[in-house]
Coordinates of C-alpha atoms in Angstrom, one line a residue:
M1 CA -30.1 46.7 -65.5
T2 CA -26.7 45.0 -65.2
T3 CA -23.1 45.9 -64.4
T4 CA -21.5 47.4 -67.6
D5 CA -18.3 48.8 -66.0
D6 CA -16.1 47.9 -63.1
T7 CA -18.6 48.9 -60.5
I8 CA -19.5 46.1 -58.1
R9 CA -23.0 46.4 -56.7
Y10 CA -24.4 45.1 -53.4
D11 CA -27.9 46.5 -53.9
W12 CA -29.4 44.1 -56.4
A13 CA -33.2 43.7 -56.2
L14 CA -34.5 40.2 -56.4
D15 CA -36.7 41.1 -59.4
E16 CA -33.6 42.4 -61.2
I17 CA -31.8 39.1 -60.7
V18 CA -34.9 37.1 -61.9
A19 CA -35.0 39.3 -65.0
L20 CA -31.3 38.8 -65.7
H21 CA -31.7 35.0 -65.4
N22 CA -34.6 35.0 -67.8
L23 CA -32.9 37.0 -70.5
P24 CA -32.6 35.4 -74.0
L25 CA -29.8 32.9 -73.5
L26 CA -27.4 34.5 -76.0
E27 CA -28.0 37.9 -74.6
L28 CA -27.4 36.6 -71.1
V29 CA -24.2 34.8 -72.0
G30 CA -22.9 37.8 -73.9
R31 CA -23.5 40.2 -71.1
A32 CA -21.9 37.8 -68.6
N33 CA -18.8 37.3 -70.8
A34 CA -18.3 41.0 -71.1
V35 CA -18.5 41.5 -67.3
H36 CA -16.2 38.5 -66.8
R37 CA -13.5 40.0 -69.1
M38 CA -13.6 43.2 -67.1
H39 CA -12.7 41.5 -63.9
H40 CA -10.8 38.3 -64.9
D41 CA -8.3 36.9 -67.3
P42 CA -10.7 35.0 -69.7
N43 CA -7.9 32.5 -70.5
K44 CA -7.4 31.5 -66.8
V45 CA -9.3 28.6 -65.2
Q46 CA -8.3 27.8 -61.7
K47 CA -7.6 24.1 -61.0
A48 CA -8.8 22.7 -57.7
S49 CA -8.7 19.2 -56.2
L50 CA -11.3 18.1 -53.7
L51 CA -10.8 15.3 -51.0
S52 CA -13.3 13.8 -48.5
I53 CA -11.2 13.6 -45.4
K54 CA -14.0 12.1 -43.3
T55 CA -16.9 10.4 -45.1
G56 CA -20.4 9.6 -44.0
G57 CA -22.3 9.6 -40.7
C58 CA -23.3 13.2 -40.8
P59 CA -26.2 14.1 -38.4
E60 CA -27.7 16.7 -40.8
N61 CA -30.6 15.6 -42.9
C62 CA -29.8 17.4 -46.2
A63 CA -32.1 15.8 -48.7
Y64 CA -29.4 15.8 -51.5
C65 CA -26.5 14.3 -49.5
P66 CA -25.5 10.7 -49.4
Q67 CA -23.4 11.3 -46.4
S68 CA -26.4 12.0 -44.1
A69 CA -26.9 9.4 -41.4
H70 CA -30.7 9.9 -41.9
H71 CA -30.5 8.3 -45.3
R72 CA -30.0 4.7 -44.3
E73 CA -30.6 3.2 -47.8
V74 CA -27.6 4.9 -49.3
D75 CA -24.8 2.5 -50.2
L76 CA -21.9 4.4 -48.7
T77 CA -18.9 3.3 -46.7
R78 CA -18.3 5.4 -43.6
D79 CA -14.6 6.4 -43.1
R80 CA -12.9 7.9 -40.1
L81 CA -10.9 11.1 -40.4
M82 CA -7.8 10.6 -42.6
D83 CA -4.4 11.1 -41.1
P84 CA -2.7 14.5 -41.9
E85 CA 0.3 12.9 -43.5
S86 CA -1.8 11.1 -46.1
V87 CA -3.8 14.2 -46.9
V88 CA -0.8 16.4 -47.4
A89 CA 0.8 13.7 -49.6
M90 CA -2.3 13.7 -51.8
A91 CA -2.2 17.5 -51.9
A92 CA 1.4 17.3 -53.1
T93 CA 0.4 14.9 -55.8
A94 CA -2.3 17.2 -56.9
K95 CA 0.1 20.2 -57.0
A96 CA 2.6 18.2 -59.0
A97 CA -0.1 17.6 -61.6
G98 CA -1.1 21.3 -61.7
A99 CA -3.6 22.0 -59.0
E100 CA -3.5 25.4 -57.3
R101 CA -6.2 24.8 -54.6
F102 CA -6.7 21.8 -52.4
C103 CA -10.1 21.5 -50.8
M104 CA -10.9 19.2 -47.8
G105 CA -14.4 18.2 -46.7
A106 CA -15.4 16.4 -43.4
A107 CA -19.0 15.2 -42.9
W108 CA -19.6 17.0 -39.6
R109 CA -22.5 19.1 -38.4
Q110 CA -20.1 21.3 -36.5
V111 CA -16.4 21.4 -35.5
R112 CA -15.6 19.9 -32.1
D113 CA -12.4 20.7 -30.3
G114 CA -10.0 17.9 -29.7
R115 CA -7.7 15.5 -31.6
E116 CA -9.7 15.5 -34.9
F117 CA -9.8 19.3 -35.2
D118 CA -6.1 19.4 -34.3
A119 CA -5.5 17.0 -37.2
V120 CA -7.4 19.3 -39.5
I121 CA -5.2 22.2 -38.4
E122 CA -2.2 20.1 -39.2
M123 CA -3.6 19.4 -42.7
V124 CA -4.2 23.0 -43.4
E125 CA -0.7 23.9 -42.3
G126 CA 0.7 21.1 -44.5
V127 CA -1.2 22.2 -47.6
R128 CA -0.2 25.8 -47.1
A129 CA 3.4 24.8 -46.7
L130 CA 3.2 23.4 -50.3
D131 CA 2.3 26.9 -51.5
M132 CA -1.2 25.9 -52.4
E133 CA -4.5 27.5 -51.4
A134 CA -6.3 25.5 -48.7
C135 CA -10.0 25.3 -48.3
V136 CA -12.0 23.2 -45.8
T137 CA -15.7 22.5 -45.2
L138 CA -16.3 21.3 -41.7
G139 CA -19.8 22.5 -40.7
M140 CA -20.6 25.2 -38.2
L141 CA -17.7 26.9 -36.4
K142 CA -17.2 28.8 -33.2
P143 CA -15.1 32.0 -33.2
H144 CA -12.1 30.4 -31.5
Q145 CA -12.1 27.6 -34.1
A146 CA -12.2 30.0 -37.0
E147 CA -9.3 31.9 -35.3
R148 CA -7.3 28.7 -35.2
L149 CA -7.9 28.0 -38.9
A150 CA -6.9 31.6 -39.8
T151 CA -3.7 31.2 -37.8
A152 CA -3.0 28.0 -39.6
G153 CA -3.2 29.9 -42.9
L154 CA -6.5 28.7 -44.2
T155 CA -7.3 30.4 -47.5
A156 CA -11.1 29.8 -47.6
Y157 CA -13.9 28.2 -45.8
N158 CA -16.7 26.5 -47.8
H159 CA -20.2 26.7 -46.3
N160 CA -22.9 26.7 -48.9
L161 CA -26.3 28.3 -48.6
D162 CA -27.6 25.4 -50.8
T163 CA -30.8 27.2 -51.9
S164 CA -33.0 30.2 -51.1
P165 CA -34.3 31.1 -47.7
E166 CA -37.8 30.4 -48.9
F167 CA -37.1 26.8 -50.1
Y168 CA -34.5 25.9 -47.5
E169 CA -36.8 24.0 -45.2
Q170 CA -37.8 21.7 -48.0
I171 CA -34.2 20.5 -48.2
I172 CA -32.8 20.7 -44.6
T173 CA -34.5 20.9 -41.2
T174 CA -31.6 20.1 -38.8
R175 CA -29.9 23.5 -39.3
T176 CA -31.5 26.9 -40.0
Y177 CA -30.6 29.3 -42.7
Q178 CA -29.5 31.7 -40.0
D179 CA -27.1 29.1 -38.7
R180 CA -25.4 29.2 -42.1
L181 CA -25.3 32.9 -42.2
D182 CA -23.9 33.1 -38.7
T183 CA -21.1 30.6 -39.6
L184 CA -20.2 32.7 -42.7
A185 CA -20.1 35.9 -40.6
T186 CA -17.8 34.1 -38.1
V187 CA -15.4 33.0 -40.8
R188 CA -15.4 36.4 -42.4
S189 CA -14.6 38.1 -39.1
F190 CA -11.2 36.3 -39.0
G191 CA -10.2 37.3 -42.5
I192 CA -10.8 33.9 -44.1
D193 CA -12.2 34.0 -47.7
L194 CA -15.8 32.7 -48.1
C195 CA -16.5 29.9 -50.5
C196 CA -20.3 29.9 -50.7
G197 CA -22.8 28.9 -53.3
G198 CA -25.6 26.4 -53.8
I199 CA -27.3 23.7 -55.8
I200 CA -29.9 23.8 -58.5
G201 CA -32.2 21.0 -59.6
M202 CA -33.7 20.1 -56.2
G203 CA -37.2 21.2 -57.1
E204 CA -36.8 24.9 -56.5
T205 CA -38.2 27.6 -58.7
I206 CA -36.3 30.1 -60.8
R207 CA -37.2 32.7 -58.2
D208 CA -35.6 30.5 -55.5
R209 CA -32.4 30.4 -57.6
A210 CA -32.4 34.1 -57.9
S211 CA -33.1 34.5 -54.2
M212 CA -30.1 32.5 -53.3
L213 CA -27.9 34.7 -55.5
H214 CA -29.7 37.7 -54.0
V215 CA -28.4 36.7 -50.5
L216 CA -24.9 36.1 -51.8
A217 CA -24.8 39.3 -53.8
G218 CA -25.9 41.3 -50.8
M219 CA -22.9 40.3 -48.8
T220 CA -20.2 43.0 -48.4
P221 CA -17.8 42.0 -49.8
H222 CA -19.2 39.3 -52.1
P223 CA -18.0 35.7 -51.4
E224 CA -14.6 35.3 -53.0
S225 CA -15.6 31.9 -54.3
V226 CA -19.1 30.9 -55.5
P227 CA -19.6 27.2 -56.3
I228 CA -22.5 26.5 -58.7
N229 CA -23.7 22.9 -58.3
A230 CA -26.3 20.9 -60.2
L231 CA -27.9 18.1 -58.2
V232 CA -26.4 14.7 -58.7
P233 CA -29.3 12.4 -57.6
V234 CA -28.0 9.6 -55.4
E235 CA -30.1 6.4 -54.8
G236 CA -31.3 6.2 -51.3
T237 CA -31.6 10.0 -50.7
P238 CA -35.0 11.8 -50.8
L239 CA -34.0 13.5 -54.1
A240 CA -32.9 10.3 -55.8
K241 CA -35.7 10.5 -58.4
R242 CA -35.2 14.1 -59.4
P243 CA -34.4 14.5 -63.1
V244 CA -30.9 15.5 -64.2
T245 CA -30.7 19.2 -64.6
D246 CA -30.8 20.6 -68.2
P247 CA -27.2 21.8 -69.0
L248 CA -28.5 25.2 -70.1
E249 CA -30.0 25.8 -66.7
L250 CA -26.5 25.5 -65.3
V251 CA -25.2 27.9 -67.9
R252 CA -27.9 30.4 -67.0
M253 CA -27.1 30.1 -63.3
V254 CA -23.3 30.6 -63.9
A255 CA -24.0 33.6 -66.1
T256 CA -26.3 35.2 -63.6
A257 CA -23.9 34.6 -60.8
R258 CA -21.2 36.3 -62.8
L259 CA -23.3 39.3 -63.5
V260 CA -24.2 40.0 -59.9
M261 CA -20.9 39.1 -58.4
P262 CA -18.4 40.2 -61.1
A263 CA -15.1 39.8 -59.1
S264 CA -15.9 36.4 -57.5
T265 CA -14.5 33.1 -58.7
V266 CA -17.4 31.2 -60.0
R267 CA -16.8 27.5 -59.6
L268 CA -18.3 24.9 -61.9
S269 CA -18.8 22.2 -59.4
A270 CA -21.1 19.1 -58.9
G271 CA -23.1 18.1 -61.9
R272 CA -20.3 18.7 -64.4
S273 CA -20.2 15.0 -65.2
N274 CA -23.5 15.4 -66.9
L275 CA -22.3 18.1 -69.2
N276 CA -20.8 17.4 -72.6
R277 CA -17.7 19.3 -73.7
E278 CA -19.6 22.0 -75.5
A279 CA -21.8 22.7 -72.4
Q280 CA -18.8 23.0 -70.2
I281 CA -17.2 25.4 -72.6
L282 CA -20.3 27.5 -72.7
C283 CA -20.2 27.7 -68.8
L284 CA -16.7 29.0 -69.1
V285 CA -17.7 31.6 -71.6
A286 CA -20.6 32.6 -69.3
G287 CA -18.2 33.3 -66.5
A288 CA -17.1 30.1 -64.7
N289 CA -13.4 30.3 -64.0
S290 CA -12.7 27.3 -61.8
V291 CA -13.3 23.6 -62.0
F292 CA -12.7 20.6 -59.7
Y293 CA -10.6 17.8 -61.1
G294 CA -10.8 14.1 -60.2
D295 CA -13.3 11.4 -60.8
T296 CA -15.2 12.1 -57.5
L297 CA -16.4 15.2 -55.7
L298 CA -16.6 14.0 -52.1
T299 CA -18.9 11.1 -52.8
T300 CA -20.6 11.9 -56.2
P301 CA -19.3 11.4 -59.7
N302 CA -17.3 14.1 -61.5
A303 CA -16.0 14.5 -65.0
G304 CA -13.3 11.9 -65.7
I305 CA -9.7 12.8 -65.9
G306 CA -9.4 11.7 -69.5
E307 CA -12.5 13.8 -70.4
D308 CA -10.9 16.9 -68.8
A309 CA -7.7 16.3 -70.7
E310 CA -9.8 16.3 -73.9
L311 CA -11.8 19.4 -72.8
F312 CA -8.7 21.6 -72.2
A313 CA -6.9 20.2 -75.2
A314 CA -9.9 21.4 -77.3
I315 CA -9.8 24.8 -75.7
G316 CA -6.2 25.0 -76.3
E317 CA -4.9 28.4 -75.2
L318 CA -6.5 28.3 -71.7
D319 CA -3.9 28.4 -68.8
C320 CA -5.0 25.0 -67.5
D321 CA -2.7 22.0 -67.0
H322 CA -4.1 18.6 -66.8
V323 CA -4.4 17.4 -63.2
S324 CA -4.1 13.6 -62.7
A325 CA -4.8 13.5 -59.0
S326 CA -8.2 12.1 -58.1
A327 CA -10.3 13.5 -55.3
A328 CA -11.7 10.7 -53.1

């Protein structure tokens, strides 16, 4: 039922993925760890830093997002696009502290040509000049914009599916699922890696979670990077009253993602602040091999820097230096 050698499949059936997800937990984690070791160094966890380069005022109505202009009760300070020099300086600080990848997010529905996009291009070029991976999330893209990003040396473009096609309209109505798929296809056509995952804990079913993975695992090739997020409820958003996701649900999602996308980097992303040390380690055993450092992920809390130092000190032999740079 699952990958037991180095063969990567693109023909997973939805029911197969549901069955994997619902395996007894120890069996699921064991299988995922075995597949992880076939495709990755189990002692390597990539370090990434995430910075909000333009905060708030987004015209999308994503129910989970405090940056949406639709959610007027959210207490959030709107900030204009940062200047490239400051962003590159923060990337250099992150690199000096051990980060290998620098991710930049702007609260836009879609990229618009002009001075601001020119500034983003300058940021990407500056980060790449530091010999770091550069990733951006800017909303929808036109082909000529993706081409400019590729020419600037962009490593990866983040554009999450968020959830399943079936549940999507319960979360977002200002952009269609096909819009997201079209943007991903545009990015891929210019040779930029895809960073694409989703969020659990928004009221979706297990089948919805499996359906999202089914879409991702059906892409050829699979996304190079798959962020697995747990909802961080924010006061003033429509999902503010959702309960915090059980840590073992996140472990199951990480393990299932690893089984159906063996070679992808699975990123333990938002929601990590709600996991204790042992739950985070279990996610790493289950196949996560990247984490974001810093006290904030765009606008939501992340595991504290001191907590991360303790985590990786406890793990010991993992190739993971402590990163002191905070993502704003």
